[in-house]
Coordinates of C-alpha atoms (C1' of nucleotides) in Angstrom, one line a residue:
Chain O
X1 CA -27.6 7.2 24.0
X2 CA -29.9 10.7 23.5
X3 CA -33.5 8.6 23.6
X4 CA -35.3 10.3 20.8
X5 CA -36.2 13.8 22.3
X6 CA -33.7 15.6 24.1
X7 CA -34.2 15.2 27.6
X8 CA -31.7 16.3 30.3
X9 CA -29.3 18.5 28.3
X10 CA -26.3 17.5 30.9
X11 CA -26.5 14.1 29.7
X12 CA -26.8 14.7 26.1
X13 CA -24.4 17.7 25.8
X14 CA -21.8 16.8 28.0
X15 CA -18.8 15.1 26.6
X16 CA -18.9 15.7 23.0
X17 CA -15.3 14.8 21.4
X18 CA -12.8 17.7 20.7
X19 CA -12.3 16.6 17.5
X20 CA -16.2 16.5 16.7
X21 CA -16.3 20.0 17.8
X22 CA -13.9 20.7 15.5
X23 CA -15.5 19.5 12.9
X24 CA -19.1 21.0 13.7
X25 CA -18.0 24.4 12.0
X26 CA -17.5 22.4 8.8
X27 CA -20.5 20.7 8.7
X28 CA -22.0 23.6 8.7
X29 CA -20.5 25.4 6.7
X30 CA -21.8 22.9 4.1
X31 CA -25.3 22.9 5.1
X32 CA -25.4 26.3 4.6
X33 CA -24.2 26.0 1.3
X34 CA -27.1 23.6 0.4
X35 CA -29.4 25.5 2.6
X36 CA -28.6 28.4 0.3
X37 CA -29.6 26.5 -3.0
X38 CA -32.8 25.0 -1.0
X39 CA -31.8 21.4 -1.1
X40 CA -34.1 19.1 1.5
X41 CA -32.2 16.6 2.7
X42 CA -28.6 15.2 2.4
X43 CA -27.6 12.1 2.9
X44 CA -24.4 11.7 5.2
X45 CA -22.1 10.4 1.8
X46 CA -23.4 13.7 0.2
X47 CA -22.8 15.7 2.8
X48 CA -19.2 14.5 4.0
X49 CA -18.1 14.6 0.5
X50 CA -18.9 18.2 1.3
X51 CA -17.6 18.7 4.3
X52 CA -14.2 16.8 3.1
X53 CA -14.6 13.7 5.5
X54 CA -15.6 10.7 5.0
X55 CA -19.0 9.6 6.0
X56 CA -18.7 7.1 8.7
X57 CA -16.8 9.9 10.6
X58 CA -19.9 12.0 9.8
X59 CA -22.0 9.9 11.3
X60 CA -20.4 9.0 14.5
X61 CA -20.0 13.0 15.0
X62 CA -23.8 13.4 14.3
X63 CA -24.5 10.9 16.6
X64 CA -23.1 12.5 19.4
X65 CA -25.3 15.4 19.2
X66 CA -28.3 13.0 18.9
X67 CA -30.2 10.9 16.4
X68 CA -30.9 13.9 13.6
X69 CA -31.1 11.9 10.4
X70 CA -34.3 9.5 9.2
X71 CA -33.1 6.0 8.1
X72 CA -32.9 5.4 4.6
X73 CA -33.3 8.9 4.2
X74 CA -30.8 11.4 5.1
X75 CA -30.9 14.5 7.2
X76 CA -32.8 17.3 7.0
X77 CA -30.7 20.4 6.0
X78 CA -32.6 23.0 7.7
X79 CA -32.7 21.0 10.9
X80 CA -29.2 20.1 11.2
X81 CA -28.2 23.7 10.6
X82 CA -29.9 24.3 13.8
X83 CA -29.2 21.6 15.6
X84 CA -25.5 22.1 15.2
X85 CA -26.1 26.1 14.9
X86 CA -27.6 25.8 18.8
X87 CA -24.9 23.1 19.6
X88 CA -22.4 25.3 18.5
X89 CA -23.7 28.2 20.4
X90 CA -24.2 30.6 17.6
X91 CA -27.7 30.9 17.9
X92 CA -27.0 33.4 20.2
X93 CA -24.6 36.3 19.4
X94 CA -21.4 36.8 20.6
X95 CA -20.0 40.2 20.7
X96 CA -16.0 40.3 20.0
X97 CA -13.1 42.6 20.6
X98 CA -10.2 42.7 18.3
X99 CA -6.8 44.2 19.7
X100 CA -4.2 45.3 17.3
X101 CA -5.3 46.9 14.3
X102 CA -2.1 46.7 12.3
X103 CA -2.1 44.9 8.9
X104 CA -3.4 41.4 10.5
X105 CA -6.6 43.2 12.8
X106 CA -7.6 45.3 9.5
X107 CA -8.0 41.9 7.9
X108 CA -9.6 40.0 10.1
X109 CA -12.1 42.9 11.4
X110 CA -13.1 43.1 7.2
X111 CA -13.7 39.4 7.0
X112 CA -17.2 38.8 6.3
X113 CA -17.1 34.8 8.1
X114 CA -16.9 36.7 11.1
X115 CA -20.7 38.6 11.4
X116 CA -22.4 36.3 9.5
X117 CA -22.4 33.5 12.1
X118 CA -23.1 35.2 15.3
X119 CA -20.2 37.0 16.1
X120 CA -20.4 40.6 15.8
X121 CA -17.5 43.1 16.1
X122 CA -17.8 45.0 19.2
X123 CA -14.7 47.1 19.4
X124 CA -11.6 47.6 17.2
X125 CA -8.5 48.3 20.2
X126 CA -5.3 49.3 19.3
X127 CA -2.6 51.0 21.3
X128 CA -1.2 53.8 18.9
X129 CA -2.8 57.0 19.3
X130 CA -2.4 57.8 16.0
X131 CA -5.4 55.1 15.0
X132 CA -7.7 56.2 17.4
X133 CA -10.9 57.0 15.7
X134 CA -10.0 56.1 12.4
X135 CA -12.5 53.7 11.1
X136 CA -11.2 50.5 10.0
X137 CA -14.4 48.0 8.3
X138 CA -16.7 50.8 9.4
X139 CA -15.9 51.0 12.9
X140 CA -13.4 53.6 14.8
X141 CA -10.5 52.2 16.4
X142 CA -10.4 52.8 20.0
X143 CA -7.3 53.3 22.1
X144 CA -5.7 50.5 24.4
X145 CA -6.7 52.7 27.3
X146 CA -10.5 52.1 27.2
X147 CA -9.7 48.0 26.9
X148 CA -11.5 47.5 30.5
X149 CA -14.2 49.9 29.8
X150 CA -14.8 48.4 26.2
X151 CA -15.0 44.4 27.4
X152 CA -17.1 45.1 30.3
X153 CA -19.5 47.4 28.5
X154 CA -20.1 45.6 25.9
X155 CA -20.0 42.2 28.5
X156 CA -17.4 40.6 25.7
X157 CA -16.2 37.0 26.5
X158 CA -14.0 36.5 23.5
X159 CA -10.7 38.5 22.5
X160 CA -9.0 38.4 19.4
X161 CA -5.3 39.2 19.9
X162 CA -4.0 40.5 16.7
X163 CA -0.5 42.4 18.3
X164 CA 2.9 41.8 17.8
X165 CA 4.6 38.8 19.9
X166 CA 5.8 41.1 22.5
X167 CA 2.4 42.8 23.2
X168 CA 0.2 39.6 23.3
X169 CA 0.8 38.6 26.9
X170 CA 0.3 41.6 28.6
X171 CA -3.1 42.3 26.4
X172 CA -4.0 38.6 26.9
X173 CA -3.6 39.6 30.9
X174 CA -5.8 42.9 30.4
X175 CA -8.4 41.2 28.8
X176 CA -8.7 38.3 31.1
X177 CA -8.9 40.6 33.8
X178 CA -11.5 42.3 32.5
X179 CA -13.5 39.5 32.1
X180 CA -12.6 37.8 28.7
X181 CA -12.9 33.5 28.6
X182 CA -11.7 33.0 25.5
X183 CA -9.1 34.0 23.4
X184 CA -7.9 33.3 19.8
X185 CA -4.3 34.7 19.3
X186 CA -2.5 35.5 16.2
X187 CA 0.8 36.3 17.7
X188 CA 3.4 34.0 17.4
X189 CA 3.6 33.5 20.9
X190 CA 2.8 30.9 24.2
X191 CA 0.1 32.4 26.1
X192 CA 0.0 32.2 29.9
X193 CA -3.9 32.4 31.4
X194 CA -5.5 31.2 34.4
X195 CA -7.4 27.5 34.3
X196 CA -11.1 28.1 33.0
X197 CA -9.9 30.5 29.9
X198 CA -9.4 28.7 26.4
X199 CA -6.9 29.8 24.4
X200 CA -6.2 28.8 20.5
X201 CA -4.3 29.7 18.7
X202 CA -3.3 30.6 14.9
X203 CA -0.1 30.7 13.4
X204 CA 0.8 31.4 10.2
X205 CA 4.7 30.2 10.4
X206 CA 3.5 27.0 12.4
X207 CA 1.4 26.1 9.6
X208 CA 4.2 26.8 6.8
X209 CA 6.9 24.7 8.3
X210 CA 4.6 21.5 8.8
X211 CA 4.1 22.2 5.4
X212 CA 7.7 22.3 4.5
X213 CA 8.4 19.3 6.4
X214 CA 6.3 17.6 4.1
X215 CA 7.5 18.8 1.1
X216 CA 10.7 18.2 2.1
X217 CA 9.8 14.3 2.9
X218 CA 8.2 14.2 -0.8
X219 CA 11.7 15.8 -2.7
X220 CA 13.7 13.2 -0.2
X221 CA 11.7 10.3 -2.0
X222 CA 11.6 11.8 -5.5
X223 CA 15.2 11.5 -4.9
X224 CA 15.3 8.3 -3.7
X225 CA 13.6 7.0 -6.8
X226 CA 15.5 9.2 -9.2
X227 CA 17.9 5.9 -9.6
X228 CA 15.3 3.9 -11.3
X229 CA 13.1 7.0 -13.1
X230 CA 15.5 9.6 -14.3
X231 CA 12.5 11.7 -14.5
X232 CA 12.6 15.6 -14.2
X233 CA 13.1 16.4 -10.7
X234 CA 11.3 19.7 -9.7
X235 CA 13.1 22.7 -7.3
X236 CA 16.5 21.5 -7.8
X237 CA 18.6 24.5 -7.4
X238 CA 21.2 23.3 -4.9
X239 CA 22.1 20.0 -3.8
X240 CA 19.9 17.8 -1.8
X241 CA 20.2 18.9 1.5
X242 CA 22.0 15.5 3.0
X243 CA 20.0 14.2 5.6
X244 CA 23.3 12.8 6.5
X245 CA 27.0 14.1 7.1
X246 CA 26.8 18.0 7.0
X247 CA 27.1 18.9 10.9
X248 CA 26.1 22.4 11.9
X249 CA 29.3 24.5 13.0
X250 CA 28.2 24.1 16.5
X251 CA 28.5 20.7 18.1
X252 CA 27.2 19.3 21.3
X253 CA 29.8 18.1 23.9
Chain Z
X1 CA 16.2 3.6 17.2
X2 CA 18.3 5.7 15.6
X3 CA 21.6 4.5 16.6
X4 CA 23.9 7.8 17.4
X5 CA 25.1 8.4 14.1
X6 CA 22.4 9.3 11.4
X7 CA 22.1 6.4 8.8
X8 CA 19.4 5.7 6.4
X9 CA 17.7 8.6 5.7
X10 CA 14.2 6.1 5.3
X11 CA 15.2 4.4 8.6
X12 CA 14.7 7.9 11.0
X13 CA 12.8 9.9 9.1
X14 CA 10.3 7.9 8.1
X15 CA 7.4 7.8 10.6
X16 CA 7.7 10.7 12.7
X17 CA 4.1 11.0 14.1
X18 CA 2.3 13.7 12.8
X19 CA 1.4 15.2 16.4
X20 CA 5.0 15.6 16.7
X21 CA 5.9 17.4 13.4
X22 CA 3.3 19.5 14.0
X23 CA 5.0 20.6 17.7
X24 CA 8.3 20.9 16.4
X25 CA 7.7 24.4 15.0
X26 CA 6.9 25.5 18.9
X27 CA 9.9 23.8 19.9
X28 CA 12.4 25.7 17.5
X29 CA 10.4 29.4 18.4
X30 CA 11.2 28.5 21.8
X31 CA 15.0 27.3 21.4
X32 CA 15.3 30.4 19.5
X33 CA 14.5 32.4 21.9
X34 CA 16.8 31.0 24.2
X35 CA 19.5 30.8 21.4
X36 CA 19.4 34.5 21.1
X37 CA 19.6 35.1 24.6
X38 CA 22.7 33.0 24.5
X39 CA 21.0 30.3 27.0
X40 CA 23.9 27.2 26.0
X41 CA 21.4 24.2 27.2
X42 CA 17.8 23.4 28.8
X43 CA 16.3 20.8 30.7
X44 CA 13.0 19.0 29.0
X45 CA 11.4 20.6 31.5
X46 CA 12.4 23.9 31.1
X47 CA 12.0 23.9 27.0
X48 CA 8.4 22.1 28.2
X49 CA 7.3 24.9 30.2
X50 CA 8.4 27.4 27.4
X51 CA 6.5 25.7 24.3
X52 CA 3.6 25.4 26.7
X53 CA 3.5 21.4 26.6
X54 CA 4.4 19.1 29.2
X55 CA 8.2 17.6 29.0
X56 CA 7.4 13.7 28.8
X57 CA 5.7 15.1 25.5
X58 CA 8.3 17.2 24.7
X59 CA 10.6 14.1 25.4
X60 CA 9.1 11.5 23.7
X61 CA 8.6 13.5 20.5
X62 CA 12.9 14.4 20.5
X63 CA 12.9 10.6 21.3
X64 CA 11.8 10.0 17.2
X65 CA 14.1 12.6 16.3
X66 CA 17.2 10.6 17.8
X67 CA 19.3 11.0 21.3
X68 CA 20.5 14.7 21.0
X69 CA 20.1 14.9 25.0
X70 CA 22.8 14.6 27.4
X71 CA 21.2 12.7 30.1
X72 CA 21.6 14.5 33.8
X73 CA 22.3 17.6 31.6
X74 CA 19.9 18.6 29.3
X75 CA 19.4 19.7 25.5
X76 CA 22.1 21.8 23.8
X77 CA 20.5 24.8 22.5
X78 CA 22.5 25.4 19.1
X79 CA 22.5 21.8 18.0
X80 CA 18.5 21.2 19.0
X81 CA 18.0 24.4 17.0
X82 CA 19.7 23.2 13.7
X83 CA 18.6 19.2 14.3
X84 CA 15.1 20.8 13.8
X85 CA 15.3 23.0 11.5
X86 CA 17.0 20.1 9.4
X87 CA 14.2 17.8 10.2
X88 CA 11.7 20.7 9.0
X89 CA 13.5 21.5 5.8
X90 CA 14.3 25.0 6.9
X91 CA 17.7 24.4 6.0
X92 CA 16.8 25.0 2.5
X93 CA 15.1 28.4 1.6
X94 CA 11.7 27.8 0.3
X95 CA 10.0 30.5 -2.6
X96 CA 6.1 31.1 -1.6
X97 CA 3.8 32.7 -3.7
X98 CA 0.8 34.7 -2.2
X99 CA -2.1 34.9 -4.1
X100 CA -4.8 37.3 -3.3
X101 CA -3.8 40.4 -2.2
X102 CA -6.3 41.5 0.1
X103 CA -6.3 42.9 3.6
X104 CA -5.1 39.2 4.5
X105 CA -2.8 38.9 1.7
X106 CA -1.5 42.0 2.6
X107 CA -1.3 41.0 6.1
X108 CA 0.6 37.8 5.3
X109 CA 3.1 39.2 3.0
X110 CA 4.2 41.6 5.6
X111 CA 4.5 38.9 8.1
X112 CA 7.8 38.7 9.5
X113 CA 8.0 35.1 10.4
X114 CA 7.9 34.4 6.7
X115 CA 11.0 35.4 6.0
X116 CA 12.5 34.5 9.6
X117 CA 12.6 30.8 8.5
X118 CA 13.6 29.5 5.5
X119 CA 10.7 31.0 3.4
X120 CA 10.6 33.4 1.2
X121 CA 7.9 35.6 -0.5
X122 CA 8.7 35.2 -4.2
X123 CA 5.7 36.8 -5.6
X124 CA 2.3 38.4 -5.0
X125 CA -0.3 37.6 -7.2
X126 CA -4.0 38.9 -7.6
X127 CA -6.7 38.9 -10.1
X128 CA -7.7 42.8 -10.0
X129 CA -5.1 44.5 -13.1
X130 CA -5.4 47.3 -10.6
X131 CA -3.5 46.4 -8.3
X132 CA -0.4 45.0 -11.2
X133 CA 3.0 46.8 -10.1
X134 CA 1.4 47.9 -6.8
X135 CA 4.2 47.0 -4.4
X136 CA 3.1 45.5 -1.2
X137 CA 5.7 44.7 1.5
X138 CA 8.2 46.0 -0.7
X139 CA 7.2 43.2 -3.5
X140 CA 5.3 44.3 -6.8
X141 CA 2.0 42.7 -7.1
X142 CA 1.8 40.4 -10.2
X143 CA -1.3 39.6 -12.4
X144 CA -2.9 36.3 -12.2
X145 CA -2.4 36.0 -15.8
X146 CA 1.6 35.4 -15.0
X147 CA 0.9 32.5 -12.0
X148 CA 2.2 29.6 -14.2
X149 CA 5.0 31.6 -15.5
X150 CA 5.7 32.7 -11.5
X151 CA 5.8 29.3 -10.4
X152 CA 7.7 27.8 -12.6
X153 CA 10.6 30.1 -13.2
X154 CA 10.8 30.1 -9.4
X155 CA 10.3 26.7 -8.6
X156 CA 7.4 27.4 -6.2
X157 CA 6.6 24.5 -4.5
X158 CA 4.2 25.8 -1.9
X159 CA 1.4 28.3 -2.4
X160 CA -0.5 30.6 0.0
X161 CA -4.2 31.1 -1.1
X162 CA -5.5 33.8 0.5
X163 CA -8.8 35.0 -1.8
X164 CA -12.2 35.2 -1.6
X165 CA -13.8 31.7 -1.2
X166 CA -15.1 31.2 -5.2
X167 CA -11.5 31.9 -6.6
X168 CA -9.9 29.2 -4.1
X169 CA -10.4 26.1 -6.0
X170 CA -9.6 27.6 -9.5
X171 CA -6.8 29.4 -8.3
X172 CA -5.2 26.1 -6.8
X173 CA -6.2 24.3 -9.8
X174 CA -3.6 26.4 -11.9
X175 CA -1.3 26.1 -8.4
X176 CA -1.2 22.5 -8.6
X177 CA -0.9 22.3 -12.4
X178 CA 1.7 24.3 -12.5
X179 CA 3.8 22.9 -10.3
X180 CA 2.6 23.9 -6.6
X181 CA 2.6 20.5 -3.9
X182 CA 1.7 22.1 -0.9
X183 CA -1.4 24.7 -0.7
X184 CA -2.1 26.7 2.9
X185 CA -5.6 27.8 2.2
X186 CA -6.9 31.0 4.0
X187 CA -10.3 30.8 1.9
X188 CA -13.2 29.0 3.8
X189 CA -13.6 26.4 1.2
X190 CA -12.4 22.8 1.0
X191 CA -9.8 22.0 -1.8
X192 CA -10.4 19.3 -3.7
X193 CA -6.5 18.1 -4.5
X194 CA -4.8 15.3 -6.6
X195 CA -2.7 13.0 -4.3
X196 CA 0.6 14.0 -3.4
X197 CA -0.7 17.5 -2.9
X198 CA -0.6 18.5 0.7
X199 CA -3.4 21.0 1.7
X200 CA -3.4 22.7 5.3
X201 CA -6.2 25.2 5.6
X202 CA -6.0 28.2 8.8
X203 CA -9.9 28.8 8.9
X204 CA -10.5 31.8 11.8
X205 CA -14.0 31.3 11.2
X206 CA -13.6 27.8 12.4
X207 CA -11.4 28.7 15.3
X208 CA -14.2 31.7 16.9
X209 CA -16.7 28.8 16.1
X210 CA -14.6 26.6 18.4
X211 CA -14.4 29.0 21.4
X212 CA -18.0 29.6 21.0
X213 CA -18.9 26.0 21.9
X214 CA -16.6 26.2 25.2
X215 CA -18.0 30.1 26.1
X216 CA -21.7 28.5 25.9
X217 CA -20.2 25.2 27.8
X218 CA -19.0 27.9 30.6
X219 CA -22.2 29.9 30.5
X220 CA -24.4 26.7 31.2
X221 CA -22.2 25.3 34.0
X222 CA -22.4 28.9 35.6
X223 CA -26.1 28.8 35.3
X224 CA -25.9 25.5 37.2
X225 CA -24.2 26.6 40.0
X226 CA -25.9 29.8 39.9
X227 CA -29.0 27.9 42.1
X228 CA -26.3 27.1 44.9
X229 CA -24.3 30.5 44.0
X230 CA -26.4 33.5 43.0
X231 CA -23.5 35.5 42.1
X232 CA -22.7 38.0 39.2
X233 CA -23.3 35.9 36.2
X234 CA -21.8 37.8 33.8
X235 CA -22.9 38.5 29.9
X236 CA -26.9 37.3 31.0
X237 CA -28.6 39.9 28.4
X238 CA -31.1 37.7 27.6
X239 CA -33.0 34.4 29.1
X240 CA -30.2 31.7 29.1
X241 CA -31.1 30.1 25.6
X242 CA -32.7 27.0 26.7
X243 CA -30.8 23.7 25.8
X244 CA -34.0 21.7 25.6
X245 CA -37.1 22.7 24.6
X246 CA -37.2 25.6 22.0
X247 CA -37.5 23.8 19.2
X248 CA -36.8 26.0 15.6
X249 CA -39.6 27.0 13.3
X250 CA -38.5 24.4 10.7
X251 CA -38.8 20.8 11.7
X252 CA -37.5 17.4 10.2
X253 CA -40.6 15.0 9.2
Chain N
dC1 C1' -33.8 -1.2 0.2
dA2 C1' -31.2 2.7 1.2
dG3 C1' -29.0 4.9 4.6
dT4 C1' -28.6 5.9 9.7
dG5 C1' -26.8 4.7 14.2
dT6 C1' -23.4 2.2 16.7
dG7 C1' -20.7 -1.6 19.0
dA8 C1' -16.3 -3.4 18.3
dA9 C1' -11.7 -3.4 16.2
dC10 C1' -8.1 -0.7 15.2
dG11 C1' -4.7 3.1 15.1
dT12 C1' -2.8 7.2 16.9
dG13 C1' -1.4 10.2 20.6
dT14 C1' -0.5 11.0 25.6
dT15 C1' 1.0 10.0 30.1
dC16 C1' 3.3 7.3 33.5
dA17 C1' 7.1 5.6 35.7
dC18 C1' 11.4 4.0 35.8
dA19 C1' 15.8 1.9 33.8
dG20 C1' 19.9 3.7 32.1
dC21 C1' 23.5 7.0 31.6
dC22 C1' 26.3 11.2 32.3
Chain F
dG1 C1' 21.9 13.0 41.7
dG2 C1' 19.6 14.5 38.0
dC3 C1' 17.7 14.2 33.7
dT4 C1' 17.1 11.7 29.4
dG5 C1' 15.1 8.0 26.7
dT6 C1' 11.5 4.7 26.4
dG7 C1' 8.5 0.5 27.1
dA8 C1' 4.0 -0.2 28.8
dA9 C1' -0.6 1.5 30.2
dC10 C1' -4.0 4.4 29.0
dA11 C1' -7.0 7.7 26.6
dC12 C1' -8.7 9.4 22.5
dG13 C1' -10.0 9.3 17.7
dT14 C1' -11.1 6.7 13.4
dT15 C1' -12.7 3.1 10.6
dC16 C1' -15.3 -1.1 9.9
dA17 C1' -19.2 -3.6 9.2
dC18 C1' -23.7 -4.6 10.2
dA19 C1' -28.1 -4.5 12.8
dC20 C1' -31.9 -1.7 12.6
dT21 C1' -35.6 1.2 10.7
dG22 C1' -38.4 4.4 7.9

DNA sequence: CAGTGTGAACGTGTTCACAGCC
DNA sequence: GGCTGTGAACACGTTCACACTG
C-alpha cells in the first residue's frame, strides 16, 4: 500500500472509503485549529480526540491517503493540512453559485466556512425581480434569467440550491444543463439528475425527526424504569404516547 | 418478528438499525405527498422510486417496522403515514428552542417543516440584548440570560444551536444542564456531551468539502481520457494541479 | 519505547432472490 | 399474478491488537 513517495496517483487515490472522505473535512478542521496556535506535531490520540473519533479510526483513514505520520512520533500538522487540503481538492479554488436568496441563501452566502477553504461565492441567483441587484454578503443578487450565462462564465461546477421544494428540481435541471457536477440542496426535496452529477443533500426536518426518534426511545425507557426509580420524569405533559393500542382513525383493509 | 399485533414495546422497537431511522423521515415526506394527493396505496416500488432509494431497501427497512404491507397489493398510504410518524415520535408535539439568531437562526425559525411535523419553535434565544423582543418568524427573541428558565418551563428537550463556533459548547453546556437531551449543532465545532445526550451536527462546510473531493475525482478522470478524447474539458483555468509531484513549501522531517 | 500502520475479526448495512401470501 | 417479507450472500465500515520503526 502507497510505497513511501507517491507514485502513480491512480493507484494511490483511487478508492478512498466514502466514509473516510467524510471524515477528511473534520480532520481538518482540527489541524487547522492547531495549525493556528503553531503546534508541530499531533499524535493520532490527540488529534482524534479533536476531531471527535477515536484514534484507530484515525489511523486507518490516514492510511488510506498514505503513510503521513513518523513512528513513535505523530504527524506533522502543517503537512497533513496539505496532504488532506490537496486530497480534498481545496487547494485549488472552486467557484460556487447559490440559487435562492430567501432567508436560507442569505445565511449560507454570509457564512464565513464557506471562502475560507477554497470555495469562493461566484454568484448570488434568485428568481424575484425585486432582489436583483441588491447586495446580499457584499455581492448583488442576480436574476434567475442569467443562471446559464452566470455558471458558464464563471466555469462553476457546484450549485447550491437554496429554493423552496417546488423550485429545486427545475433549478437543479438548469444548472446541470449548464454545466454544473455537483449539487448540495437544501430543499426538502428528491432530486432527479443524470449519472456522473453528485447530489447531497441537507435537511433540516430529516435531521430533527432522527432526533426525535431518539428522544422518544430515551422517555420510552425512563418510563420503563419509572416502576423501580419513582424519580422525576422530565416532559410529561400528556400521557405516554402507547406504543401499543391507540390505532389511527384510518385502518388498513 | 413482530407478530401482527404490537406487543412489547422493547420486543419491536428495540433495534431498529440506525440506517433505517435515519430513511424513515424520506419515507413519511414521500407518503405525504401522496397522502395529500389522496393516492389510497403504493407498491414498494413505487414509494422506492419516490424517496429516491431502491425498494428491497425500502422493504427490508418496513420489514423492522412490522408487516403493514398487503402482499400482491401494496402499502396503505394513511396507515404507513401514522405507523411512522408513531415510530418517529411525531405523534407527540415536541418544543425546540433556537439559539442564535443569526441569518441561519433566522433562517431556521422561519422554516416551515418545523412546524409541519410535530415540532414546535418555543423560543428564540440570542446573546446580543439587541436583538431582546425583536420578533423573528412571528416569535419574540429572548435573551440568553432566560435559557434555563426557557427550557424548563417548556420542557425543551431538544435544542437547535445555531451560533458562531466559540459560543457552541457553552451554550450547550447550559442546554444540557438545564434539561436539553438532544442538541442539532449548526456551529462547526464538535460538542463534547455527557452520555445520554444525543448530538447530530448539519455542517455545510463539510458537505461543499465532500463534493469537492468528487468534482476533483471528475476533473482527473476527464484529464485521463482527455489523451484519447481531446474534447472541451471544461473549468481548465489553470495547469491541472498535479497529483504527484508538487510537494508544499513545508515538509514533515 | 511510544506511536504509526495494518492484517484480521467483527459488526453494520445493502442487495439478491425467492418463498409465502393475498 | 403480483408484490411483500425475509433468509442468505455480499459489501462496506469499524475495532482490535500487534508487528514494525524512528
Amino acid at each position: 500500500m502507497a510505497t513511501g513517495r507517491t507514485h502513480r496517483p491512480a493507484s494511490r487515490s483511487r478508492g478512498i472509503p466514502e466514509a473516510t472522505v467524510a471524515r477528511l473535512p473534520l480532520y481538518l478542521r482540527a489541524l487547522t485549529g492547531l495549525s493556528e496556535r503553531s503546534v508541530p506535531t499531533v499524535s493520532s490520540e490527540e488529534l482524534a480526540a479533536a476531531a471527535g473519533v477515536n484514534s484507530a479510526k484515525l489511523r486507518k483513514d490516514f492510511s488510506y491517503l498514505g503513510s503521513y505520520g513518523t513512528r513513535g512520533v505523530g504527524y506533522d500538522v502543517e503537512y497533513l493540512v496539505y496532504q488532506i487540503s490537496r486530497e480534498l481538492g481545496l487547494t485549488q479554488d472552486w467557484p460556487v453559485v447559490i440559487v435562492g436568496i430567501g432567508n436560507l441563501g442569505a445565511a449560507l452566502a454570509n457564512y464565513g466556512g464557506f471562502a475560507s477553504r477554497g470555495f469562493r461565492v461566484a454568484a448570488l441567483i434568485d428568481a424575484d425581480p425585486a432582489m436583483a441587484g441588491k447586495p446580499v454578503a457584499g455581492i448583488p443578487v442576480q436574476h434567475a434569467d442569467e443562471l446559464e450565462k452566470i455558471v458558464s462564465d464563471n466555469g462553476v461546477s457546484i450549485g447550491v440550491i437554496a429554493t423552496p421544494a417546488g423550485a429545486a428540481q427545475p433549478v437543479c435541471d438548469r444548472l446541470v444543463a449548464a454545466g454544473v457536477t455537483s449539487i448540495l440542496n437544501f430543499a426538502p426535496t428528491v432530486l432527479t439528475v443524470p449519472d456522473g452529477v453528485d447530489v447531497r443533500k441537507v435537511d433540516l426536518s430529516i435531521e430533527l425527526q432522527i432526533l426525535a426518534f431518539h428522544e422518544q426511545r430515551k422517555a420510552g425507557e425512563e418510563a420503563a424504569n419509572q416502576a423501580a426509580h419513582p424519580t422525576a420524569a422530565r416532559r410529561d405533559d400528556s400521557a405516554e404516547q402507547g406504543p401499543d393500542g391507540d390505532v389511527p382513525a384510518v385502518m388498513p383493509a
